[in-house]
PDB file of C-alpha atoms and ligand atoms in Angstrom:
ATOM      1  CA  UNK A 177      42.506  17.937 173.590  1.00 48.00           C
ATOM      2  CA  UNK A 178      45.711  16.673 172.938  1.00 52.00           C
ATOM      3  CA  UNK A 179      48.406  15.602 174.937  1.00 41.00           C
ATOM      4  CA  UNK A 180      52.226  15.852 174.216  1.00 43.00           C
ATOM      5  CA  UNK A 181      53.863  12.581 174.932  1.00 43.00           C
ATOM      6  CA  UNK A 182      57.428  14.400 176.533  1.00 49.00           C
ATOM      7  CA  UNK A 183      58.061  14.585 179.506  1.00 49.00           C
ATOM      8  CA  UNK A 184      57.115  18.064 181.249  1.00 56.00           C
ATOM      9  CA  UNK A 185      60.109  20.574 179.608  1.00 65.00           C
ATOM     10  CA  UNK A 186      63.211  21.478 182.309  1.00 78.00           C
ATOM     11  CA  UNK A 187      62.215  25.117 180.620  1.00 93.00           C
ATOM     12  CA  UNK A 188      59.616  26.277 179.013  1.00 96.00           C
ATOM     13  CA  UNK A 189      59.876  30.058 176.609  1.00 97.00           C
ATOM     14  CA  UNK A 190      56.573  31.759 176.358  1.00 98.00           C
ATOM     15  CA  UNK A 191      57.484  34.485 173.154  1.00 98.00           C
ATOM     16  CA  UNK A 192      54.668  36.646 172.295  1.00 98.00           C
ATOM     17  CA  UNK A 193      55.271  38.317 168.900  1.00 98.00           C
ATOM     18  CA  UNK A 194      53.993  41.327 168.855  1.00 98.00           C
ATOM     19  CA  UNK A 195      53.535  44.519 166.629  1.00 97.00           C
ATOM     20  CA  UNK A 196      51.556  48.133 165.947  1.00 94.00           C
ATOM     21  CA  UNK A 197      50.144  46.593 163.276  1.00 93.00           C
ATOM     22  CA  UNK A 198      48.851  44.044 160.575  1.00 95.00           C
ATOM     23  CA  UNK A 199      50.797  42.916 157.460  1.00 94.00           C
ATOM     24  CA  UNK A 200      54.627  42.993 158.823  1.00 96.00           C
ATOM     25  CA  UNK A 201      55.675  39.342 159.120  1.00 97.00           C
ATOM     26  CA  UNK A 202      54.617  38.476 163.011  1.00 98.00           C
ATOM     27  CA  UNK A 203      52.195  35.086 161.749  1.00 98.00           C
ATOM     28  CA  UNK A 204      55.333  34.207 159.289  1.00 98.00           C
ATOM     29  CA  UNK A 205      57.719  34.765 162.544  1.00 98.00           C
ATOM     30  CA  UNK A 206      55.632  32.233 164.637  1.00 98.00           C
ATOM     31  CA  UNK A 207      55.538  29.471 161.599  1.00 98.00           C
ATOM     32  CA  UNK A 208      58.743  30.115 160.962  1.00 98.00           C
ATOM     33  CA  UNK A 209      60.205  29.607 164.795  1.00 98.00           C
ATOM     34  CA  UNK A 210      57.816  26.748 164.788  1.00 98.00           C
ATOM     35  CA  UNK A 211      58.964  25.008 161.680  1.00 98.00           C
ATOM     36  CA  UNK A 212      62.575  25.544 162.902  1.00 98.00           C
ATOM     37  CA  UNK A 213      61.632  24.033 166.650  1.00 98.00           C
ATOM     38  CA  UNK A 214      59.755  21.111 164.660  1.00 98.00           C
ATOM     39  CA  UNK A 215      63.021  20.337 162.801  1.00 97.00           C
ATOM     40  CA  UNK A 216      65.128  20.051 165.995  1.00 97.00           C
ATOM     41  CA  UNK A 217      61.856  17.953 167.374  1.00 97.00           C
ATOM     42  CA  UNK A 218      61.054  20.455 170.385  1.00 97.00           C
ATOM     43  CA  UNK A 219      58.290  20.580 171.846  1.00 97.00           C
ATOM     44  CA  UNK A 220      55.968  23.450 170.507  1.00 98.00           C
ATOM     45  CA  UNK A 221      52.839  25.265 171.287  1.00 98.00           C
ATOM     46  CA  UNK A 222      51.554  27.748 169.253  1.00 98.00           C
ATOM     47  CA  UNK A 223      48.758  30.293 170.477  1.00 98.00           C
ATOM     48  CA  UNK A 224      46.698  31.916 167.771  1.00 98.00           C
ATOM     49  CA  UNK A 225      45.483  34.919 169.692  1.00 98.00           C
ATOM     50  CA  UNK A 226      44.395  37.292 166.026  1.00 98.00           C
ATOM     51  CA  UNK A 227      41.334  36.984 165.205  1.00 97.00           C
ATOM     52  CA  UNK A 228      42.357  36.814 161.786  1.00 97.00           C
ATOM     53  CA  UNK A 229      43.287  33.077 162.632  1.00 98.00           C
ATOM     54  CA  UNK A 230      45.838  33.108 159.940  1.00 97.00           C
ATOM     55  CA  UNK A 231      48.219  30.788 162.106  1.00 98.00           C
ATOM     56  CA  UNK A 232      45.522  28.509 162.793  1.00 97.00           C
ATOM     57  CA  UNK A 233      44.665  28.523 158.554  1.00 96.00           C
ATOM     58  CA  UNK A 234      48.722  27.569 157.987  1.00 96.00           C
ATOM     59  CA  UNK A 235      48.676  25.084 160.921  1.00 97.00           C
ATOM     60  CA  UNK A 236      45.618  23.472 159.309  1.00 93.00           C
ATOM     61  CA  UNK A 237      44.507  21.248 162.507  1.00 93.00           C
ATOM     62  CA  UNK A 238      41.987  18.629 161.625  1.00 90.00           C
ATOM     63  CA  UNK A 239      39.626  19.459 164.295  1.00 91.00           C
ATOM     64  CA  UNK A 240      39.167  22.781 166.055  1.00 92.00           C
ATOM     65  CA  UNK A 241      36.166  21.973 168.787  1.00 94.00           C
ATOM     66  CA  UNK A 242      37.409  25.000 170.980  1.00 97.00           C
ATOM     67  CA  UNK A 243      39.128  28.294 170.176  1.00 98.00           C
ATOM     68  CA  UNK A 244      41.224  30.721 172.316  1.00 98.00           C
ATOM     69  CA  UNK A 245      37.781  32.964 172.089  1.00 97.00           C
ATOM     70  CA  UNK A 246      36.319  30.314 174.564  1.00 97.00           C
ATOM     71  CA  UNK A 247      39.136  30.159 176.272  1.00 97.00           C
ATOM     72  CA  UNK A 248      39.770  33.264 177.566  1.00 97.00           C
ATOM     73  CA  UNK A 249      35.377  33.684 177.963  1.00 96.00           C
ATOM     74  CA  UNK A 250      36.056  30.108 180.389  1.00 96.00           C
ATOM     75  CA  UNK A 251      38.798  31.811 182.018  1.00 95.00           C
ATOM     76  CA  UNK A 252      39.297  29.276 184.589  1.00 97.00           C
ATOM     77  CA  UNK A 253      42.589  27.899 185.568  1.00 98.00           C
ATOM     78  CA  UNK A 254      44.686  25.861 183.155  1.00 98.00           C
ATOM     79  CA  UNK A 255      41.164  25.224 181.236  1.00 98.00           C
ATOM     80  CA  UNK A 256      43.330  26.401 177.884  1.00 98.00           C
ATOM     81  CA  UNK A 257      44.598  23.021 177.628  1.00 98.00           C
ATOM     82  CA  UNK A 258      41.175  21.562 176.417  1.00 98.00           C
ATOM     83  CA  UNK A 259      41.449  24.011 173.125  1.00 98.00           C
ATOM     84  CA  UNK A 260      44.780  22.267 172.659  1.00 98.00           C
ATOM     85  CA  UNK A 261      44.510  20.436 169.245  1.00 98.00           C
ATOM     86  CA  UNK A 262      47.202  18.586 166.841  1.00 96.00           C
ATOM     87  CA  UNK A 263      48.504  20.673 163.847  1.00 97.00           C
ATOM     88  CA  UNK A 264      49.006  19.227 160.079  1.00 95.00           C
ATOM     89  CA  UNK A 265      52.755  20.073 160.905  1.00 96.00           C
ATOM     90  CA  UNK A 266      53.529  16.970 163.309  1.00 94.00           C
ATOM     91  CA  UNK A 267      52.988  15.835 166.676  1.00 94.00           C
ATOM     92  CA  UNK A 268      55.577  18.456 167.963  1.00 96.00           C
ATOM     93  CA  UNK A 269      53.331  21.946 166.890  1.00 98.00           C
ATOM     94  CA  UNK A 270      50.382  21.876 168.446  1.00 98.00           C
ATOM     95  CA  UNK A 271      47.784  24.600 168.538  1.00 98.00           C
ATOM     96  CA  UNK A 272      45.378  26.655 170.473  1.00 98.00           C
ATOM     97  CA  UNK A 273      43.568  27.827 167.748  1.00 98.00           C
ATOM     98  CA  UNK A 274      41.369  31.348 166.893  1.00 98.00           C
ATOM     99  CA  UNK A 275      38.734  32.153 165.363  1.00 97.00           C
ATOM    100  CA  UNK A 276      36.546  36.092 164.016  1.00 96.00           C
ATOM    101  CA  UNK A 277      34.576  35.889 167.396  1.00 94.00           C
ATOM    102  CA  UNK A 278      37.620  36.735 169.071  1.00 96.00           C
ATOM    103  CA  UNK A 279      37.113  40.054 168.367  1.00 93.00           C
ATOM    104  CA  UNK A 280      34.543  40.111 171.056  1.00 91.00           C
ATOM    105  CA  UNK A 281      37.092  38.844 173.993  1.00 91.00           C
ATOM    106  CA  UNK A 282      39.604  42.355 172.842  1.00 88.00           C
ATOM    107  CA  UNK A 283      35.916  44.507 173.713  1.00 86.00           C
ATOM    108  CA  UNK A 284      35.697  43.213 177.066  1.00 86.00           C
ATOM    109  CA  UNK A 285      37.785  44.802 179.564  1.00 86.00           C
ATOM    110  CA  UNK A 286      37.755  45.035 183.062  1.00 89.00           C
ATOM    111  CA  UNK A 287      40.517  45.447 186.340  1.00 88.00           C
ATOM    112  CA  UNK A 288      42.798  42.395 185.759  1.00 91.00           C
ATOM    113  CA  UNK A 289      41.351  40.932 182.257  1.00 94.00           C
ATOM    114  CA  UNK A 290      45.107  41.685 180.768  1.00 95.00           C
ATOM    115  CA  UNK A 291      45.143  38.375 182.823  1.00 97.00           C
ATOM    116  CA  UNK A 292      42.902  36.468 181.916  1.00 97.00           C
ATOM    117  CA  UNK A 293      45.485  34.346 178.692  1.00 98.00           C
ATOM    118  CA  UNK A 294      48.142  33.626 181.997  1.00 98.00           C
ATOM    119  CA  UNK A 295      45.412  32.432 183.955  1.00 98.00           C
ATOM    120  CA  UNK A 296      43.851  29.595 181.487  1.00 98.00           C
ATOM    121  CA  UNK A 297      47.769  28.657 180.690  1.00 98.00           C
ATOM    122  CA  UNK A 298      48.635  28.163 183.878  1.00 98.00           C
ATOM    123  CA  UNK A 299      50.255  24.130 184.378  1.00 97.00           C
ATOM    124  CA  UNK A 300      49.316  23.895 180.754  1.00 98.00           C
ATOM    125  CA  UNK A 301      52.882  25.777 179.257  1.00 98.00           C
ATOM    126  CA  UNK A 302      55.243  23.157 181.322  1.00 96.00           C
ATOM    127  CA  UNK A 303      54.465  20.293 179.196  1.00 96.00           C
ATOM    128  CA  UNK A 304      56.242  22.554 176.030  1.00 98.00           C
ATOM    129  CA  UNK A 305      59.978  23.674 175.552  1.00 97.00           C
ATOM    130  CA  UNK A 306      58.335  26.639 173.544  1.00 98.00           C
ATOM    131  CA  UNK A 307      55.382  28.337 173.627  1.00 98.00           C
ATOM    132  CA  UNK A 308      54.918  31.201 170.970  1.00 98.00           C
ATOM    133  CA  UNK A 309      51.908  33.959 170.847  1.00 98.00           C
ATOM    134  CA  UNK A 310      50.594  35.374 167.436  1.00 98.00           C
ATOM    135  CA  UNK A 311      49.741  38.859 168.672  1.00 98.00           C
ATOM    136  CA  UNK A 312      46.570  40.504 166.630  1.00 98.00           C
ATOM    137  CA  UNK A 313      47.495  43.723 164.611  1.00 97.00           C
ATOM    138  CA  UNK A 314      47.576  46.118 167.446  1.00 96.00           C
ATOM    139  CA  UNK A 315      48.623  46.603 170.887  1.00 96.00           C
ATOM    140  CA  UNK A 316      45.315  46.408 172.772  1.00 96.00           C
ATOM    141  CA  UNK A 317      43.353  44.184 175.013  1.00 96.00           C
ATOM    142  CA  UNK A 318      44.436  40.736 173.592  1.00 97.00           C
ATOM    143  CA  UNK A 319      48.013  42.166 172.947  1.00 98.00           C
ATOM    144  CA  UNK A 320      47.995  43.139 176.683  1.00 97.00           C
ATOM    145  CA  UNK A 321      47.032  39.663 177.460  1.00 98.00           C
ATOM    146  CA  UNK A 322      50.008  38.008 175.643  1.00 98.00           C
ATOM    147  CA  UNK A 323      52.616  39.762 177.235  1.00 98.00           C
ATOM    148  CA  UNK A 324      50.798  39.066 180.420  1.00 98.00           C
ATOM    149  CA  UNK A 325      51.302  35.066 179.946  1.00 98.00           C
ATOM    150  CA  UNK A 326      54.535  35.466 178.522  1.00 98.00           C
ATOM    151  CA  UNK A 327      58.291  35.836 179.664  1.00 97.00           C
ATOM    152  CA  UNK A 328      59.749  37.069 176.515  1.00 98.00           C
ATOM    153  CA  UNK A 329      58.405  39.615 173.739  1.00 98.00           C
ATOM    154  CA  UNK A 330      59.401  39.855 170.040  1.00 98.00           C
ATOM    155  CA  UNK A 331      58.549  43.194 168.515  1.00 98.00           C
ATOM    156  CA  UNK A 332      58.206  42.814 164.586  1.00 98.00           C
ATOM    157  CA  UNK A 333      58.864  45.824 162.119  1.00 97.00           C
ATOM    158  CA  UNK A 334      58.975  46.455 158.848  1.00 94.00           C
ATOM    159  CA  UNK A 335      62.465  48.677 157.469  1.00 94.00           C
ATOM    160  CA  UNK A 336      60.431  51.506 156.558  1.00 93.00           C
ATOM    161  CA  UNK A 337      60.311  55.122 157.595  1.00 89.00           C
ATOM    162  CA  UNK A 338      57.963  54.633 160.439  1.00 91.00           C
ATOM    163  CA  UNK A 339      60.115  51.516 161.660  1.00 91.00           C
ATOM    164  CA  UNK A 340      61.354  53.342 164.673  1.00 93.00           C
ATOM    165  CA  UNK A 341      58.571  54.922 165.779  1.00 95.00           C
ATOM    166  CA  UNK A 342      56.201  51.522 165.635  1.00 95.00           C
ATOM    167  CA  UNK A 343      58.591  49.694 167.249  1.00 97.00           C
ATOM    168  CA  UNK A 344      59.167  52.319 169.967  1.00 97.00           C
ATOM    169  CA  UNK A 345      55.471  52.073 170.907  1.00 97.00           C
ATOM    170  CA  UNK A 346      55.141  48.611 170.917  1.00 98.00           C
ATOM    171  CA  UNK A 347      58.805  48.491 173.434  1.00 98.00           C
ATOM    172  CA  UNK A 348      56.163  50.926 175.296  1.00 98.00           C
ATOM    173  CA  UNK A 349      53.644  48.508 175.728  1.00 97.00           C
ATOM    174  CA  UNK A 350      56.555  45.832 177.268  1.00 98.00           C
ATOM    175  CA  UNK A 351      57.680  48.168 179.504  1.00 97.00           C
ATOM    176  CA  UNK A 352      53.953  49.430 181.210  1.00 97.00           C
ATOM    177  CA  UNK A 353      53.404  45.188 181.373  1.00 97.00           C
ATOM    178  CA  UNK A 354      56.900  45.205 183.558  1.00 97.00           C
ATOM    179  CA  UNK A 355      55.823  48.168 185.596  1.00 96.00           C
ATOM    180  CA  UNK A 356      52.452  47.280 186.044  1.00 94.00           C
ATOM    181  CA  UNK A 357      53.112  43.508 188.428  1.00 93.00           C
ATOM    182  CA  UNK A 358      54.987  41.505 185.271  1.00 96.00           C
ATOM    183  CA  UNK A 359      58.303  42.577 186.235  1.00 96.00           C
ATOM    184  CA  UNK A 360      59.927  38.718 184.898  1.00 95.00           C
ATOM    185  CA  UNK A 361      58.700  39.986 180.785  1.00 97.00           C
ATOM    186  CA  UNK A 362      62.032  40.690 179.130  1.00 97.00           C
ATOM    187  CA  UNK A 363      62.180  41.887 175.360  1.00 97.00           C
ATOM    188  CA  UNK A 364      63.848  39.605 173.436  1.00 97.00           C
ATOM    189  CA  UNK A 365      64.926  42.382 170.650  1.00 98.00           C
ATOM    190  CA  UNK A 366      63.329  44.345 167.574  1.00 98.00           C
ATOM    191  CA  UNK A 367      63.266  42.202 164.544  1.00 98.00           C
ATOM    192  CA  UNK A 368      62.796  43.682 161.084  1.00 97.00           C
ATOM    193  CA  UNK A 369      61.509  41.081 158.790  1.00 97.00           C
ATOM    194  CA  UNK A 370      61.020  40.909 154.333  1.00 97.00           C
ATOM    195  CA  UNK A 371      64.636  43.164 154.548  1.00 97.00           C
ATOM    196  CA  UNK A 372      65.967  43.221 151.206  1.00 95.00           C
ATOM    197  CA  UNK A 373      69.553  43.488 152.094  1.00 89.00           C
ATOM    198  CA  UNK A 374      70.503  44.946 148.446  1.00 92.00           C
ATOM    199  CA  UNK A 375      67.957  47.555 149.043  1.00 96.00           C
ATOM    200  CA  UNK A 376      69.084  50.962 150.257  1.00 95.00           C
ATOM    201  CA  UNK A 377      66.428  52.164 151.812  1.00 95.00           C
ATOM    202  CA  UNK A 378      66.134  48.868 153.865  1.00 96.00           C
ATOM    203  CA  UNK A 379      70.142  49.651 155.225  1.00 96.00           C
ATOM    204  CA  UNK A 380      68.855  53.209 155.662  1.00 95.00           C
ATOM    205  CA  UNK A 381      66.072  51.782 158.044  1.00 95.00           C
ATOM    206  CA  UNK A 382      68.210  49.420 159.505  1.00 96.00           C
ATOM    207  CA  UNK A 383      70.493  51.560 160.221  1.00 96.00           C
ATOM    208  CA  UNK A 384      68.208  53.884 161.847  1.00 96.00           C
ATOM    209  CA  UNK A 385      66.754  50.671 164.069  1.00 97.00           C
ATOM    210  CA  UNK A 386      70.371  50.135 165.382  1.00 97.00           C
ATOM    211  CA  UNK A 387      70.619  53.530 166.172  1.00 97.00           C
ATOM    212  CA  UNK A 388      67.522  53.451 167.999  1.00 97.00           C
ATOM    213  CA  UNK A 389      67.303  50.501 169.816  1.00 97.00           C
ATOM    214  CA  UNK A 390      71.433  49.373 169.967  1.00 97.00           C
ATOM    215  CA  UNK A 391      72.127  45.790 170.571  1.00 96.00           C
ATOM    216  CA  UNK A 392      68.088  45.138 171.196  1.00 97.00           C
ATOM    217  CA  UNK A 393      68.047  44.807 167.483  1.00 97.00           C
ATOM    218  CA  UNK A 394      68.204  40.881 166.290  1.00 97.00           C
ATOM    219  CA  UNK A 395      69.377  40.249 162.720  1.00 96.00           C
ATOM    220  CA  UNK A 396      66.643  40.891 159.821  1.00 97.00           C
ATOM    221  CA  UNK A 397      64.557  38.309 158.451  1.00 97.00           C
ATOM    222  CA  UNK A 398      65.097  38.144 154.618  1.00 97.00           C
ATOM    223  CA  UNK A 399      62.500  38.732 152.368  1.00 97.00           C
ATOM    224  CA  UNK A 400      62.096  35.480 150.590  1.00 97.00           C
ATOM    225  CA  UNK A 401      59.127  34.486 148.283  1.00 97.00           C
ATOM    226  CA  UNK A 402      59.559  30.245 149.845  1.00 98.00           C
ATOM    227  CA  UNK A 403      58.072  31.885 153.207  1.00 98.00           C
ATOM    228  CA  UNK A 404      54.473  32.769 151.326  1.00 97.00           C
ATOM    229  CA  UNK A 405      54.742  29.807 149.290  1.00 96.00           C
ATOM    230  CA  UNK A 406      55.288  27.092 152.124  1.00 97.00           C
ATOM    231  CA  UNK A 407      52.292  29.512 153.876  1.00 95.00           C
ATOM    232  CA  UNK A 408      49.942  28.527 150.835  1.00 93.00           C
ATOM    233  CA  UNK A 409      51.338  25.063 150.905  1.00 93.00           C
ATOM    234  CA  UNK A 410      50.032  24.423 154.741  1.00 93.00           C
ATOM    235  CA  UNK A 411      53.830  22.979 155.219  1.00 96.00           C
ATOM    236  CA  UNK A 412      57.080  25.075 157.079  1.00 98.00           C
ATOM    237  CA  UNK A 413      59.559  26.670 154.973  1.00 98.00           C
ATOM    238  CA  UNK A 414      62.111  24.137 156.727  1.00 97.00           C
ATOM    239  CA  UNK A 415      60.256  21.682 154.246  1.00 96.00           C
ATOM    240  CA  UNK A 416      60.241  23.811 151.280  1.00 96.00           C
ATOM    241  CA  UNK A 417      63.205  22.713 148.744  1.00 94.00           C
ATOM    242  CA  UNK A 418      64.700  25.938 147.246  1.00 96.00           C
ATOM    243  CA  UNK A 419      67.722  28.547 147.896  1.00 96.00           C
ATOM    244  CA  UNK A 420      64.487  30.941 149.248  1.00 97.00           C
ATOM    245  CA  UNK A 421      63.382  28.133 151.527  1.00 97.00           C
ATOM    246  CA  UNK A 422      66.695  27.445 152.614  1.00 97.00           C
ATOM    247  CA  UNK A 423      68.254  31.084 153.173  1.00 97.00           C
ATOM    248  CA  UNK A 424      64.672  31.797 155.538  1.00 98.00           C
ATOM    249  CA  UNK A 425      64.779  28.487 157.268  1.00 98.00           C
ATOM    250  CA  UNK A 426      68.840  29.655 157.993  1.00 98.00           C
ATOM    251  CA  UNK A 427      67.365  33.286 159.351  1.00 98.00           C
ATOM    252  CA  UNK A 428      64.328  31.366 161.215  1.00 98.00           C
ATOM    253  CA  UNK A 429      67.336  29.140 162.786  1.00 98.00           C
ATOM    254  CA  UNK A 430      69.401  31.976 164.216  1.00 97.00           C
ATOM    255  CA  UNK A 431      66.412  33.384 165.708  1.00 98.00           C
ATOM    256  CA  UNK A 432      65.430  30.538 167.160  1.00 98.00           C
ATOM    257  CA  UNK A 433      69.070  29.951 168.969  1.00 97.00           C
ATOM    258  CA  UNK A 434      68.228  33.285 170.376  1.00 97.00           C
ATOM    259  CA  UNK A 435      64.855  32.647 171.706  1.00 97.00           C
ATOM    260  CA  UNK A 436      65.659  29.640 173.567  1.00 96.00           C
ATOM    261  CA  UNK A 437      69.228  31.018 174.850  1.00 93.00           C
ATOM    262  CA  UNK A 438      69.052  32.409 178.581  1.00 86.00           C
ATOM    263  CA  UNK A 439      66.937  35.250 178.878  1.00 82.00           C
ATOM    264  CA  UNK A 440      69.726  38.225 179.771  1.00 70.00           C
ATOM    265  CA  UNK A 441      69.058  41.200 181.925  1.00 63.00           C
TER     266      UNK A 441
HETATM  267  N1  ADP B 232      60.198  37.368 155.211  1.00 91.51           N
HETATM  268  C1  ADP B 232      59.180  37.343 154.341  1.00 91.51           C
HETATM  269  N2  ADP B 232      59.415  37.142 153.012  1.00 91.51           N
HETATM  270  C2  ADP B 232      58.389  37.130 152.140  1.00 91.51           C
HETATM  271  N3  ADP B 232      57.110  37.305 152.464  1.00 91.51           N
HETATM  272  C3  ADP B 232      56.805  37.502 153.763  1.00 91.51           C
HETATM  273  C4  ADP B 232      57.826  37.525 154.775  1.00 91.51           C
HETATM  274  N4  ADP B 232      57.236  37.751 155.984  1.00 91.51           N
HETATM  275  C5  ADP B 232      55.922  37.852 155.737  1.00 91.51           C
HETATM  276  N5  ADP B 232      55.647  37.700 154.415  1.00 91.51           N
HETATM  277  C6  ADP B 232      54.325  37.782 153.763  1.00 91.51           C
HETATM  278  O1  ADP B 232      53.771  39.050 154.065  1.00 91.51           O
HETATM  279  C7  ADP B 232      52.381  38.942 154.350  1.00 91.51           C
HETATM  280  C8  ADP B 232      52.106  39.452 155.764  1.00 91.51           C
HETATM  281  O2  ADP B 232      52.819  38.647 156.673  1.00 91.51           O
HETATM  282  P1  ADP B 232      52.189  38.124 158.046  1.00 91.51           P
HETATM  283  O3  ADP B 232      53.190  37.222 158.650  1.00 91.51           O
HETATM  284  O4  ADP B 232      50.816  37.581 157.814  1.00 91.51           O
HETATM  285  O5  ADP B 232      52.098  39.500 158.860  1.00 91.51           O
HETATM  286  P2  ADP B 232      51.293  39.856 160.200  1.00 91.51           P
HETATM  287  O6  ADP B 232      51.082  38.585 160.959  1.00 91.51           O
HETATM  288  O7  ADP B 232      52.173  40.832 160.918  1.00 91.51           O
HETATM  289  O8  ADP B 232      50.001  40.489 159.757  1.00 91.51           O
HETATM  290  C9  ADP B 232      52.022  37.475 154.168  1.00 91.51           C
HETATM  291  O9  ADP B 232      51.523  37.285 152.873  1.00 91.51           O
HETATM  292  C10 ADP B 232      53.359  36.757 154.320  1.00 91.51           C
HETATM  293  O10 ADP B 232      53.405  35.545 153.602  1.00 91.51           O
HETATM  294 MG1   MG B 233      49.303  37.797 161.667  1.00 91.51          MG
END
């Protein structure tokens, strides 16, 4: 367990990022908000809740005695912050980490498990300025519980023909979390993320995105090969010297503004 040495945050911003699916930039999104928050030394902590544990792999913690699997099988009041562990990023990311037997927690379903995630968080959130959930691939059981625990969600796209209609389902799943008891979960916006501005088909798509969604669309996240590489390197993109590391940290920068800016209704 690990504790942060700041005082308990005036506010704290629980963002789940959250998609239809694998492979479209949300475990990129998270590193990347986390490397910008670690640059402006805020307090961060990241939840790996995919069982593909591919923010835990960049975050590379040391030690990982307990995962959000045993977590959320616990399920007892504030008991996530004993999975809490130190990241190789710096004492300001810090991690409750996954792992495959996850998979088993998204099977088990029952009246009021979409709860279970706010329940172990609960007096553990307050000690961070930001708090941001990896979402698995999908917008089921663990998905459910994300939004549950959170007070802001992120939905991730990829500019491509089915761009609307993903992100549609996933503002879906928001909206039956509101109307179903979590009436304080606001979206955030509809990000599209590896946009090749040059590209037509990605203006096409954006396009179509704006059209869709309005304002609730945030500006893209460039594609930008520094994001994979600082991935493979264990180390944010903030850190990663080149005109690609510095053009995504710019985008991650924005976004983060936006993310910790007044939620508005
Ligand atoms: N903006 C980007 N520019 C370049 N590569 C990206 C970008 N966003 C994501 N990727 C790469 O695309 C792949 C999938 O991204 P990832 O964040 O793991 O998606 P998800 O979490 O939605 O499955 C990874 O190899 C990642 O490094
Ligand atoms: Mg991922």
């Amino acid at each position: 367990m690990v504790r942060t040495s700041a005082p308990p945050a005036d506010t704290t911003t629980v963002l789940s990022v959250l998609s239809l699916k694998g492979g479209v930039g949300k475990t990129s999104l998270v590193l990347g908000l986390a490397g910008a928050a670690e640059a402006r030394g805020i307090p961060t902590l990241v939840v790996d809740l995919d069982p593909q544990a591919n923010a835990t792999s960049a975050l590379d913690p040391v030690a990982a005695p307990y995962s959000v699997s045993d977590v959320l099988h616990d399920a007892r009041p504030g008991v996530a912050t004993e999975a809490i562990v130190a990241s190789c990023w710096g004492p300001d990311v810090q991690l409750i980490p996954s792992e495959r037997a996850l998979e088993h927690r998204a099977a088990e379903t029952a009246p009021g498990s979409e709860r279970r995630l706010r329940t172990t968080l609960l007096g553990v959130t307050s000690s961070y300025r930001l708090v941001l959930i990896d979402c698995p691939p999908n917008l089921g059981e663990l998905t459910r519980n994300a939004l549950y625990a959170s007070d802001r969600a992120l939905v991730v796209t990829e500019p491509s023909f089915f761009a609307v209609q993903s992100a549609a389902q996933a503002v879906d799943a928001i909206e039956v979390a509101r109307n179903s008891g979590h009436e304080e979960l606001a979206l955030m916006g509809i990000i599209a993320t590896r946009v090749r501005p040059r590209f037509a088909e990605h203006k096409y798509r954006l396009a179509e995105l704006r059209e869709a969604f309005g304002d609730a669309v945030l500006p893209p996240i460039p594609d930008r090969t520094a994001i994979q590489q600082a991935q493979g390197a264990c180390v944010p993109v903030q850190r990663w010297r080149s005109a690609s590391g510095k053009a995504a940290s710019d985008a991650f920068d924005v976004l983060l503004d936006e993310a910790l800016a007044p939620v508005r209704r």
